[in-house]
Amino acid sequence: MKNKLNLIALFLCIFSLFSINGTFAQNPFIRDQFTADPSARVFNGKVYVFPSHDIPTPPEKPGRKDWFCMEDYHVFSSENLSDWTDLGMIVSQYDAAWVDSTSYSMWAPDCVERSGKYYFYFPANTKADGPSGEKGFGIGVAVADKPEGPYVLQEKNIEGVHGIDPNVLIDKDGQAYLYWSQQHIFVAKLKDNMLELDSEPIIIPNLPEQGLKEGPWVFERINKYYLTFPHVENKTERLEYAMSDNPMGPFEMTGVIMDESPVGCWTNHHSIIEYKDQWNLFYHHNDYSPQFDKNRSIRIDSLFFNADGTIQKVTPTLRGVGVTPSNSKIEIDRYSAKSENASIKFLNPENTFEGWKTILSKKGDWISYNSVDFKKKPKTVQVRVKAENGGEIQVISDNKNVVAKIEVPATDEWKTIEAKTLKALKGVHDLKVKLISNAPIEIDWVQFDR
Ligand code: FUB
């Protein structure tokens, strides 16, 4: 009996672990906490994202109200950019000897691999009486044997570096460079130990004089070095870039990667990586916190280069990247296109992490969601709906076939309705969900062969 109970407890424990890590997809792609400043890296064939971790201001720290508030870092990983696992907390403000642990200032980090060791760089406010003996933003390092840690913190922050938003490039010849910001963008060589500067910091010239610049992210592609960074040209940050033949410049301003946030998030902070032959832009908006843009959420969209090496502008989407399995809950509110009238609202404005719903109000309203992967021809479709007056919706495929007709009964409560499929889909398809009747229907998700 005792063994049986132990087995049940073990099963419940494993099950709850899976539900914490969960399957997340679309934008934003971390669904259970605020995240910002995503530094994405490819290590051992997987993508690891090292973001900042925004939290609501703790009551005992009222001075942090209306400002960034971060006390630790988590790392997330994925093999397909759709399913993300939270590998847990790796570094906290309470563990670093040089960090003022009342400052909640664990801003944008980065992580690189060298000779099998992982170097995690992070900024924070220093203690006036700490090892560095001066107050302000410093940048420290923690070292691990695996991307997920455990990380061993260096006693002191890096000497000679005052600022935020560290970013490290290891060039093809093995030389490592540290970039960071403090009004300007700085660069210095790193010693082979990755812990100390090997040259005097210089301010990178030829970047815009006016407007805040921060969050550098430097990468190399076909012998060109791209210095990409958020810059306030007008009202809020937009992502811009400069190009060079050398990691230390001179860089030439080249263009804009992403315009100012359409939802008014003042900061944007990004990284750019190639994964499985596709370039990706990681960035942030404030999806779960529309009223307060210091509680942000990280996103991914595809990025493309022109033949001359310049970068095409990226439009932020809710759909994000990757294919969605037909037998998972397809959150059509993360749409790829919609009719003008179709609208998106939080399911529960009191707890925005519950996600969103689609509201189709008038006959003919529609919403579409691209790249649904049908591994098996589905026999049924399930839709979670709410509709005071009931009605009908149809699911239509990209080849214009009606895949299912769903009769929705009048219901004030959320209900899952099932219908038989009329056409059998196989492979990857775009779907459209259309309102056929004339009263509003709210839709949470669509799923095939649940
Ligand atoms: O997340 C705090 C700060 O906001 C980052 O360090 C900046 O890059 C901006 O995103």
Short mmCIF file of C-alpha atoms and ligand atoms in Angstrom, two decimals:
data_model
loop_
_atom_site.label_atom_id
_atom_site.label_comp_id
_atom_site.label_asym_id
_atom_site.label_seq_id
_atom_site.Cartn_x
_atom_site.Cartn_y
_atom_site.Cartn_z
CA MET A 1 0.00 0.00 0.00
CA LYS A 2 2.81 2.37 1.03
CA ASN A 3 4.64 1.58 -2.23
CA LYS A 4 1.49 2.26 -4.20
CA LEU A 5 1.06 5.66 -2.49
CA ASN A 6 4.71 6.48 -3.19
CA LEU A 7 4.20 5.60 -6.85
CA ILE A 8 1.12 7.85 -7.05
CA ALA A 9 3.06 10.68 -5.36
CA LEU A 10 5.93 10.23 -7.83
CA PHE A 11 3.49 10.25 -10.77
CA LEU A 12 1.80 13.44 -9.48
CA CYS A 13 5.19 15.06 -8.97
CA ILE A 14 6.32 14.25 -12.54
CA PHE A 15 2.94 15.40 -13.89
CA SER A 16 3.14 18.71 -12.03
CA LEU A 17 6.71 19.25 -13.27
CA PHE A 18 5.46 18.88 -16.82
CA SER A 19 2.59 21.26 -16.22
CA ILE A 20 4.96 23.88 -14.77
CA ASN A 21 7.28 23.60 -17.75
CA GLY A 22 4.29 23.25 -20.06
CA THR A 23 4.05 23.62 -23.80
CA PHE A 24 4.17 27.24 -24.83
CA ALA A 25 4.04 28.60 -28.33
CA GLN A 26 3.30 31.82 -30.21
CA ASN A 27 3.91 35.33 -28.88
CA PRO A 28 4.64 35.92 -26.11
CA PHE A 29 6.31 32.55 -25.75
CA ILE A 30 6.82 32.42 -21.97
CA ARG A 31 3.37 32.18 -20.52
CA ASP A 32 3.66 32.01 -16.75
CA GLN A 33 5.90 34.92 -15.72
CA PHE A 34 7.15 38.26 -17.00
CA THR A 35 10.33 38.11 -19.08
CA ALA A 36 12.32 40.79 -20.92
CA ASP A 37 15.61 41.43 -22.74
CA PRO A 38 15.91 37.97 -24.34
CA SER A 39 19.48 36.92 -25.15
CA ALA A 40 19.14 33.79 -27.25
CA ARG A 41 22.03 31.40 -27.88
CA VAL A 42 22.40 28.07 -29.65
CA PHE A 43 24.26 25.56 -27.47
CA ASN A 44 24.54 21.86 -28.35
CA GLY A 45 21.80 22.04 -31.00
CA LYS A 46 19.22 23.67 -28.71
CA VAL A 47 18.16 27.28 -28.25
CA TYR A 48 18.66 28.74 -24.79
CA VAL A 49 17.13 32.07 -23.86
CA PHE A 50 18.55 34.11 -20.99
CA PRO A 51 16.04 36.92 -20.32
CA SER A 52 15.64 39.43 -17.54
CA HIS A 53 12.90 38.48 -15.09
CA ASP A 54 10.52 41.36 -14.39
CA ILE A 55 8.42 41.03 -11.25
CA PRO A 56 5.67 43.20 -9.77
CA THR A 57 7.15 45.51 -7.13
CA PRO A 58 7.35 43.72 -3.76
CA PRO A 59 5.36 45.59 -1.06
CA GLU A 60 8.52 45.99 1.05
CA LYS A 61 10.23 47.82 -1.81
CA PRO A 62 7.78 50.67 -2.63
CA GLY A 63 10.66 52.75 -4.06
CA ARG A 64 10.71 50.34 -7.00
CA LYS A 65 7.12 51.25 -7.94
CA ASP A 66 6.78 52.39 -11.56
CA TRP A 67 10.29 51.16 -12.35
CA PHE A 68 12.06 47.96 -13.43
CA CYS A 69 12.12 45.37 -10.67
CA MET A 70 14.20 42.21 -11.10
CA GLU A 71 15.80 39.98 -8.49
CA ASP A 72 16.98 36.91 -10.43
CA TYR A 73 17.41 35.17 -13.79
CA HIS A 74 15.86 32.03 -15.24
CA VAL A 75 17.00 30.21 -18.39
CA PHE A 76 14.61 28.64 -20.90
CA SER A 77 15.35 26.14 -23.67
CA SER A 78 13.68 24.77 -26.79
CA GLU A 79 14.42 22.51 -29.72
CA ASN A 80 11.69 23.86 -32.00
CA LEU A 81 11.08 27.46 -30.82
CA SER A 82 7.50 26.47 -29.93
CA ASP A 83 7.85 24.29 -26.85
CA TRP A 84 9.83 26.01 -24.10
CA THR A 85 11.08 24.59 -20.84
CA ASP A 86 11.89 26.74 -17.84
CA LEU A 87 15.16 25.27 -16.55
CA GLY A 88 14.83 27.28 -13.38
CA MET A 89 16.54 30.12 -11.58
CA ILE A 90 20.29 30.39 -12.25
CA VAL A 91 21.50 33.58 -10.52
CA SER A 92 19.89 35.83 -7.92
CA GLN A 93 20.70 39.23 -6.44
CA TYR A 94 20.97 37.61 -3.00
CA ASP A 95 23.91 35.41 -4.04
CA ALA A 96 26.38 37.81 -5.70
CA ALA A 97 28.82 39.37 -3.20
CA TRP A 98 29.16 42.58 -5.22
CA VAL A 99 25.43 43.16 -5.88
CA ASP A 100 23.30 45.48 -3.76
CA SER A 101 20.63 42.92 -2.89
CA THR A 102 18.05 45.60 -2.19
CA SER A 103 18.33 47.11 -5.67
CA TYR A 104 16.26 44.65 -7.80
CA SER A 105 18.47 45.70 -10.71
CA MET A 106 19.31 42.41 -12.47
CA TRP A 107 18.96 43.94 -15.94
CA ALA A 108 19.63 42.46 -19.40
CA PRO A 109 22.13 39.54 -19.35
CA ASP A 110 23.99 37.43 -21.93
CA CYS A 111 25.66 34.02 -21.93
CA VAL A 112 28.39 32.54 -24.15
CA GLU A 113 30.19 29.21 -24.34
CA ARG A 114 33.96 28.88 -24.50
CA SER A 115 35.87 25.56 -24.27
CA GLY A 116 32.92 23.79 -22.66
CA LYS A 117 32.32 26.47 -20.00
CA TYR A 118 29.31 28.80 -19.98
CA TYR A 119 29.92 32.43 -19.03
CA PHE A 120 26.82 34.30 -17.86
CA TYR A 121 27.26 38.11 -17.87
CA PHE A 122 24.79 40.28 -15.99
CA PRO A 123 24.51 43.89 -14.85
CA ALA A 124 23.38 45.04 -11.41
CA ASN A 125 23.82 47.85 -8.92
CA THR A 126 27.01 47.43 -6.93
CA LYS A 127 27.25 47.78 -3.14
CA ALA A 128 29.05 50.94 -2.05
CA ASP A 129 30.90 48.83 0.53
CA GLY A 130 31.20 45.77 -1.74
CA PRO A 131 34.34 44.27 -3.34
CA SER A 132 34.44 46.93 -6.10
CA GLY A 133 34.15 49.74 -3.54
CA GLU A 134 32.03 52.00 -5.73
CA LYS A 135 28.33 52.44 -6.43
CA GLY A 136 26.63 52.31 -9.84
CA PHE A 137 25.93 49.70 -12.46
CA GLY A 138 28.61 47.03 -12.81
CA ILE A 139 28.74 43.84 -14.84
CA GLY A 140 29.54 40.49 -13.24
CA VAL A 141 30.11 36.94 -14.49
CA ALA A 142 28.95 33.51 -13.33
CA VAL A 143 30.47 30.34 -14.77
CA ALA A 144 28.95 26.88 -15.30
CA ASP A 145 29.63 23.56 -17.02
CA LYS A 146 26.13 23.45 -18.52
CA PRO A 147 23.88 26.22 -19.89
CA GLU A 148 21.34 25.55 -17.15
CA GLY A 149 23.99 25.74 -14.42
CA PRO A 150 24.74 25.46 -11.58
CA TYR A 151 26.54 28.80 -12.02
CA VAL A 152 29.43 29.85 -9.80
CA LEU A 153 29.48 33.59 -9.21
CA GLN A 154 32.69 35.60 -9.45
CA GLU A 155 33.44 37.47 -6.25
CA LYS A 156 33.80 40.87 -7.98
CA ASN A 157 32.24 42.56 -10.97
CA ILE A 158 34.51 43.11 -14.00
CA GLU A 159 37.06 45.85 -13.35
CA GLY A 160 36.84 48.83 -15.68
CA VAL A 161 33.24 48.17 -16.78
CA HIS A 162 30.53 50.59 -15.68
CA GLY A 163 27.18 50.14 -17.35
CA ILE A 164 24.42 47.75 -18.35
CA ASP A 165 23.36 45.27 -21.05
CA PRO A 166 26.50 43.13 -21.54
CA ASN A 167 26.88 41.28 -24.83
CA VAL A 168 29.80 39.06 -25.82
CA LEU A 169 31.03 38.16 -29.30
CA ILE A 170 33.68 35.45 -29.72
CA ASP A 171 35.16 36.13 -33.14
CA LYS A 172 36.31 33.50 -35.64
CA ASP A 173 39.94 33.95 -34.53
CA GLY A 174 38.94 33.23 -30.91
CA GLN A 175 39.20 36.83 -29.66
CA ALA A 176 36.30 37.69 -27.36
CA TYR A 177 34.79 41.18 -27.17
CA LEU A 178 32.55 42.61 -24.47
CA TYR A 179 29.99 45.23 -25.50
CA TRP A 180 27.83 47.17 -23.04
CA SER A 181 25.98 50.45 -22.75
CA GLN A 182 26.05 53.53 -20.59
CA GLN A 183 24.52 56.33 -22.68
CA HIS A 184 26.96 55.25 -25.41
CA ILE A 185 27.81 51.77 -26.59
CA PHE A 186 31.23 50.57 -25.42
CA VAL A 187 33.50 47.73 -26.53
CA ALA A 188 36.66 46.19 -25.09
CA LYS A 189 38.59 42.98 -25.71
CA LEU A 190 38.22 40.21 -23.13
CA LYS A 191 41.12 38.09 -21.94
CA ASP A 192 40.98 34.34 -22.70
CA ASN A 193 39.72 33.77 -19.15
CA MET A 194 36.56 35.68 -20.21
CA LEU A 195 36.56 37.44 -16.84
CA GLU A 196 38.83 40.45 -17.36
CA LEU A 197 39.24 43.21 -19.94
CA ASP A 198 42.23 42.96 -22.25
CA SER A 199 41.99 46.47 -23.68
CA GLU A 200 40.79 49.92 -22.66
CA PRO A 201 37.06 50.36 -23.31
CA ILE A 202 36.23 52.57 -26.28
CA ILE A 203 33.00 54.32 -27.19
CA ILE A 204 31.81 53.02 -30.55
CA PRO A 205 31.71 56.10 -32.81
CA ASN A 206 29.37 57.01 -35.71
CA LEU A 207 26.19 55.90 -33.91
CA PRO A 208 23.27 58.35 -33.52
CA GLU A 209 24.30 61.25 -31.25
CA GLN A 210 20.83 62.02 -29.92
CA GLY A 211 18.47 59.65 -28.08
CA LEU A 212 19.23 56.80 -25.69
CA LYS A 213 21.17 53.84 -27.10
CA GLU A 214 21.46 50.60 -25.14
CA GLY A 215 21.18 46.81 -25.39
CA PRO A 216 23.97 46.06 -27.94
CA TRP A 217 23.85 42.69 -29.71
CA VAL A 218 26.72 41.97 -32.10
CA PHE A 219 26.94 39.05 -34.49
CA GLU A 220 28.89 38.07 -37.58
CA ARG A 221 27.43 36.85 -40.87
CA ILE A 222 29.41 36.32 -44.06
CA ASN A 223 32.37 38.37 -42.83
CA LYS A 224 30.22 41.34 -41.85
CA TYR A 225 29.75 42.41 -38.23
CA TYR A 226 26.31 43.66 -37.24
CA LEU A 227 26.00 45.95 -34.22
CA THR A 228 22.28 45.95 -33.45
CA PHE A 229 20.79 48.05 -30.64
CA PRO A 230 17.64 49.78 -29.35
CA HIS A 231 17.69 53.54 -29.90
CA VAL A 232 15.17 56.29 -29.15
CA GLU A 233 14.99 58.21 -32.40
CA ASN A 234 11.49 59.55 -31.74
CA LYS A 235 9.37 58.57 -28.71
CA THR A 236 10.28 55.05 -27.67
CA GLU A 237 13.00 52.52 -28.52
CA ARG A 238 13.24 51.01 -31.96
CA LEU A 239 15.78 48.42 -33.08
CA GLU A 240 18.50 49.76 -35.36
CA TYR A 241 21.78 48.44 -36.73
CA ALA A 242 25.18 49.41 -38.04
CA MET A 243 27.60 47.27 -40.07
CA SER A 244 31.38 46.88 -40.12
CA ASP A 245 34.22 44.66 -41.36
CA ASN A 246 35.64 44.57 -37.85
CA PRO A 247 34.15 43.73 -34.42
CA MET A 248 35.48 47.00 -32.98
CA GLY A 249 34.34 49.11 -35.91
CA PRO A 250 34.26 51.57 -37.51
CA PHE A 251 30.55 50.80 -37.89
CA GLU A 252 28.31 52.47 -40.41
CA MET A 253 24.65 53.10 -39.50
CA THR A 254 22.61 50.95 -41.86
CA GLY A 255 18.92 50.87 -40.92
CA VAL A 256 15.98 49.96 -38.70
CA ILE A 257 15.15 46.34 -37.83
CA MET A 258 11.93 46.95 -35.90
CA ASP A 259 9.90 50.14 -35.53
CA GLU A 260 8.72 51.52 -32.19
CA SER A 261 6.34 49.22 -30.32
CA PRO A 262 2.77 49.58 -31.67
CA VAL A 263 1.50 49.00 -28.10
CA GLY A 264 3.69 51.71 -26.58
CA CYS A 265 6.22 49.55 -24.70
CA TRP A 266 9.01 52.10 -24.12
CA THR A 267 11.89 49.62 -24.15
CA ASN A 268 12.70 47.00 -26.68
CA HIS A 269 15.69 44.71 -26.25
CA HIS A 270 16.59 41.93 -28.59
CA SER A 271 18.95 39.25 -29.84
CA ILE A 272 19.41 37.69 -33.25
CA ILE A 273 20.39 34.07 -33.91
CA GLU A 274 20.33 31.59 -36.75
CA TYR A 275 18.73 28.26 -35.86
CA LYS A 276 18.04 25.39 -38.25
CA ASP A 277 18.79 27.63 -41.28
CA GLN A 278 16.38 30.38 -40.21
CA TRP A 279 17.34 33.70 -38.64
CA ASN A 280 15.21 34.80 -35.69
CA LEU A 281 14.68 38.06 -33.85
CA PHE A 282 13.97 37.75 -30.12
CA TYR A 283 12.54 40.95 -28.57
CA HIS A 284 9.97 42.06 -26.02
CA HIS A 285 6.63 43.85 -25.67
CA ASN A 286 4.40 44.20 -22.60
CA ASP A 287 1.67 41.73 -23.66
CA TYR A 288 0.58 40.60 -20.18
CA SER A 289 0.83 44.08 -18.68
CA PRO A 290 -0.66 46.60 -21.09
CA GLN A 291 -0.93 49.29 -18.37
CA PHE A 292 2.65 49.01 -17.08
CA ASP A 293 5.48 48.59 -19.57
CA LYS A 294 8.10 47.57 -16.99
CA ASN A 295 6.49 44.11 -16.78
CA ARG A 296 7.38 42.70 -20.17
CA SER A 297 7.13 39.49 -22.19
CA ILE A 298 9.50 38.00 -24.72
CA ARG A 299 8.65 37.21 -28.32
CA ILE A 300 10.20 35.72 -31.49
CA ASP A 301 9.67 36.54 -35.14
CA SER A 302 11.53 35.41 -38.25
CA LEU A 303 14.20 37.72 -39.65
CA PHE A 304 15.45 37.84 -43.24
CA PHE A 305 18.48 39.34 -44.97
CA ASN A 306 18.58 40.99 -48.37
CA ALA A 307 21.09 39.76 -50.95
CA ASP A 308 23.40 42.69 -50.10
CA GLY A 309 23.54 41.64 -46.43
CA THR A 310 21.18 44.32 -45.13
CA ILE A 311 18.38 43.27 -42.78
CA GLN A 312 14.70 43.37 -43.76
CA LYS A 313 12.42 45.14 -41.32
CA VAL A 314 10.58 42.78 -38.96
CA THR A 315 6.92 43.40 -38.18
CA PRO A 316 5.97 42.14 -34.70
CA THR A 317 3.35 39.38 -34.83
CA LEU A 318 1.27 37.50 -32.28
CA ARG A 319 1.59 34.29 -34.27
CA GLY A 320 5.37 34.15 -33.81
CA VAL A 321 7.23 31.25 -35.41
CA GLY A 322 6.98 27.49 -35.82
CA VAL A 323 4.24 25.03 -36.64
CA THR A 324 1.46 24.13 -34.20
CA PRO A 325 0.36 20.49 -33.89
CA SER A 326 -3.31 20.04 -34.87
CA ASN A 327 -3.98 18.00 -31.73
CA SER A 328 -2.77 20.77 -29.39
CA LYS A 329 -4.89 23.68 -28.22
CA ILE A 330 -4.57 26.09 -31.15
CA GLU A 331 -4.81 29.57 -29.68
CA ILE A 332 -6.33 31.38 -32.61
CA ASP A 333 -6.12 34.69 -30.71
CA ARG A 334 -2.38 34.51 -31.65
CA TYR A 335 -3.63 34.95 -35.21
CA SER A 336 -1.76 35.44 -38.46
CA ALA A 337 -4.59 37.54 -40.00
CA LYS A 338 -8.12 38.63 -39.06
CA SER A 339 -11.10 40.55 -40.36
CA GLU A 340 -11.40 44.14 -39.13
CA ASN A 341 -14.19 43.41 -36.64
CA ALA A 342 -12.75 40.34 -35.01
CA SER A 343 -11.29 41.34 -31.64
CA ILE A 344 -8.95 39.91 -29.00
CA LYS A 345 -9.48 40.31 -25.24
CA PHE A 346 -8.01 38.86 -22.07
CA LEU A 347 -9.93 35.82 -20.77
CA ASN A 348 -9.57 37.22 -17.27
CA PRO A 349 -8.31 40.81 -16.95
CA GLU A 350 -7.63 40.10 -13.24
CA ASN A 351 -5.10 37.42 -14.21
CA THR A 352 -3.77 38.14 -17.67
CA PHE A 353 -1.58 35.00 -17.63
CA GLU A 354 -4.79 33.00 -18.30
CA GLY A 355 -4.40 34.26 -21.87
CA TRP A 356 -6.71 35.65 -24.51
CA LYS A 357 -9.95 34.93 -26.39
CA THR A 358 -11.14 35.80 -29.88
CA ILE A 359 -14.50 37.53 -30.27
CA LEU A 360 -16.27 37.17 -33.62
CA SER A 361 -19.17 39.63 -33.46
CA LYS A 362 -20.87 39.86 -36.83
CA LYS A 363 -21.72 37.37 -39.55
CA GLY A 364 -18.67 36.98 -41.78
CA ASP A 365 -16.06 37.94 -39.12
CA TRP A 366 -13.04 35.65 -39.31
CA ILE A 367 -9.65 34.98 -37.85
CA SER A 368 -6.90 32.86 -39.38
CA TYR A 369 -3.98 30.98 -37.94
CA ASN A 370 -1.18 29.69 -40.12
CA SER A 371 0.98 26.55 -40.12
CA VAL A 372 -1.09 23.95 -38.29
CA ASP A 373 0.54 20.54 -38.62
CA PHE A 374 -1.85 17.62 -39.26
CA LYS A 375 0.28 14.53 -38.74
CA LYS A 376 -2.85 12.37 -38.92
CA LYS A 377 -6.11 13.08 -40.74
CA PRO A 378 -8.41 14.33 -37.95
CA LYS A 379 -11.88 12.89 -37.41
CA THR A 380 -13.16 15.48 -34.92
CA VAL A 381 -12.66 19.10 -33.94
CA GLN A 382 -13.18 20.59 -30.48
CA VAL A 383 -13.73 24.27 -29.83
CA ARG A 384 -13.92 26.02 -26.43
CA VAL A 385 -16.62 28.63 -26.83
CA LYS A 386 -19.02 30.96 -25.07
CA ALA A 387 -22.05 32.49 -26.84
CA GLU A 388 -25.09 34.02 -25.16
CA ASN A 389 -27.28 33.39 -28.19
CA GLY A 390 -25.49 30.44 -29.73
CA GLY A 391 -24.81 30.25 -33.46
CA GLU A 392 -22.54 28.60 -35.98
CA ILE A 393 -18.86 28.84 -36.80
CA GLN A 394 -16.97 27.07 -39.55
CA VAL A 395 -13.35 26.01 -39.78
CA ILE A 396 -12.07 26.54 -43.31
CA SER A 397 -8.75 25.32 -44.73
CA ASP A 398 -6.29 27.20 -46.93
CA ASN A 399 -7.65 25.29 -49.93
CA LYS A 400 -11.06 26.81 -49.11
CA ASN A 401 -12.64 23.54 -47.98
CA VAL A 402 -15.02 23.66 -45.05
CA VAL A 403 -13.25 21.39 -42.58
CA ALA A 404 -15.99 21.50 -39.94
CA LYS A 405 -19.33 23.14 -39.17
CA ILE A 406 -19.77 23.75 -35.46
CA GLU A 407 -23.21 24.42 -33.97
CA VAL A 408 -22.72 26.40 -30.77
CA PRO A 409 -25.59 26.17 -28.22
CA ALA A 410 -26.52 29.28 -26.26
CA THR A 411 -24.24 29.30 -23.21
CA ASP A 412 -23.11 31.88 -20.63
CA GLU A 413 -20.38 29.52 -19.48
CA TRP A 414 -17.31 28.32 -21.39
CA LYS A 415 -18.14 25.00 -23.08
CA THR A 416 -16.13 22.62 -25.21
CA ILE A 417 -18.15 21.66 -28.31
CA GLU A 418 -17.20 18.80 -30.59
CA ALA A 419 -18.05 18.32 -34.27
CA LYS A 420 -17.10 15.76 -36.91
CA THR A 421 -14.66 16.94 -39.57
CA LEU A 422 -16.04 17.09 -43.11
CA LYS A 423 -12.70 17.14 -44.93
CA ALA A 424 -9.61 15.24 -43.88
CA LEU A 425 -6.50 17.43 -43.76
CA LYS A 426 -2.95 16.11 -43.85
CA GLY A 427 0.31 18.07 -43.66
CA VAL A 428 0.75 21.73 -42.73
CA HIS A 429 -2.25 24.03 -43.36
CA ASP A 430 -3.48 27.51 -42.56
CA LEU A 431 -6.93 27.62 -40.93
CA LYS A 432 -9.66 30.22 -40.88
CA VAL A 433 -12.43 30.29 -38.26
CA LYS A 434 -15.49 32.15 -39.55
CA LEU A 435 -18.74 33.30 -37.93
CA ILE A 436 -21.71 32.09 -40.00
CA SER A 437 -24.54 33.29 -37.73
CA ASN A 438 -25.21 36.83 -36.60
CA ALA A 439 -24.61 37.01 -32.83
CA PRO A 440 -21.22 37.19 -31.08
CA ILE A 441 -19.27 34.01 -30.31
CA GLU A 442 -16.18 33.97 -28.11
CA ILE A 443 -13.53 31.36 -28.84
CA ASP A 444 -10.73 30.29 -26.51
CA TRP A 445 -9.04 27.60 -28.63
CA VAL A 446 -9.55 25.02 -31.38
CA GLN A 447 -8.17 21.48 -31.26
CA PHE A 448 -8.41 18.40 -33.50
CA ASP A 449 -8.88 14.84 -32.20
CA ARG A 450 -8.44 15.91 -28.60
O1 FUB B 1 15.36 45.49 -18.49
C1 FUB B 1 15.96 46.63 -17.96
C2 FUB B 1 16.52 47.47 -19.06
O2 FUB B 1 15.48 47.88 -19.94
C3 FUB B 1 17.48 46.76 -19.96
O3 FUB B 1 18.72 46.53 -19.40
C4 FUB B 1 17.45 47.68 -21.11
O4 FUB B 1 18.07 47.19 -22.25
C5 FUB B 1 15.97 47.88 -21.27
O5 FUB B 1 15.34 46.80 -21.94
#
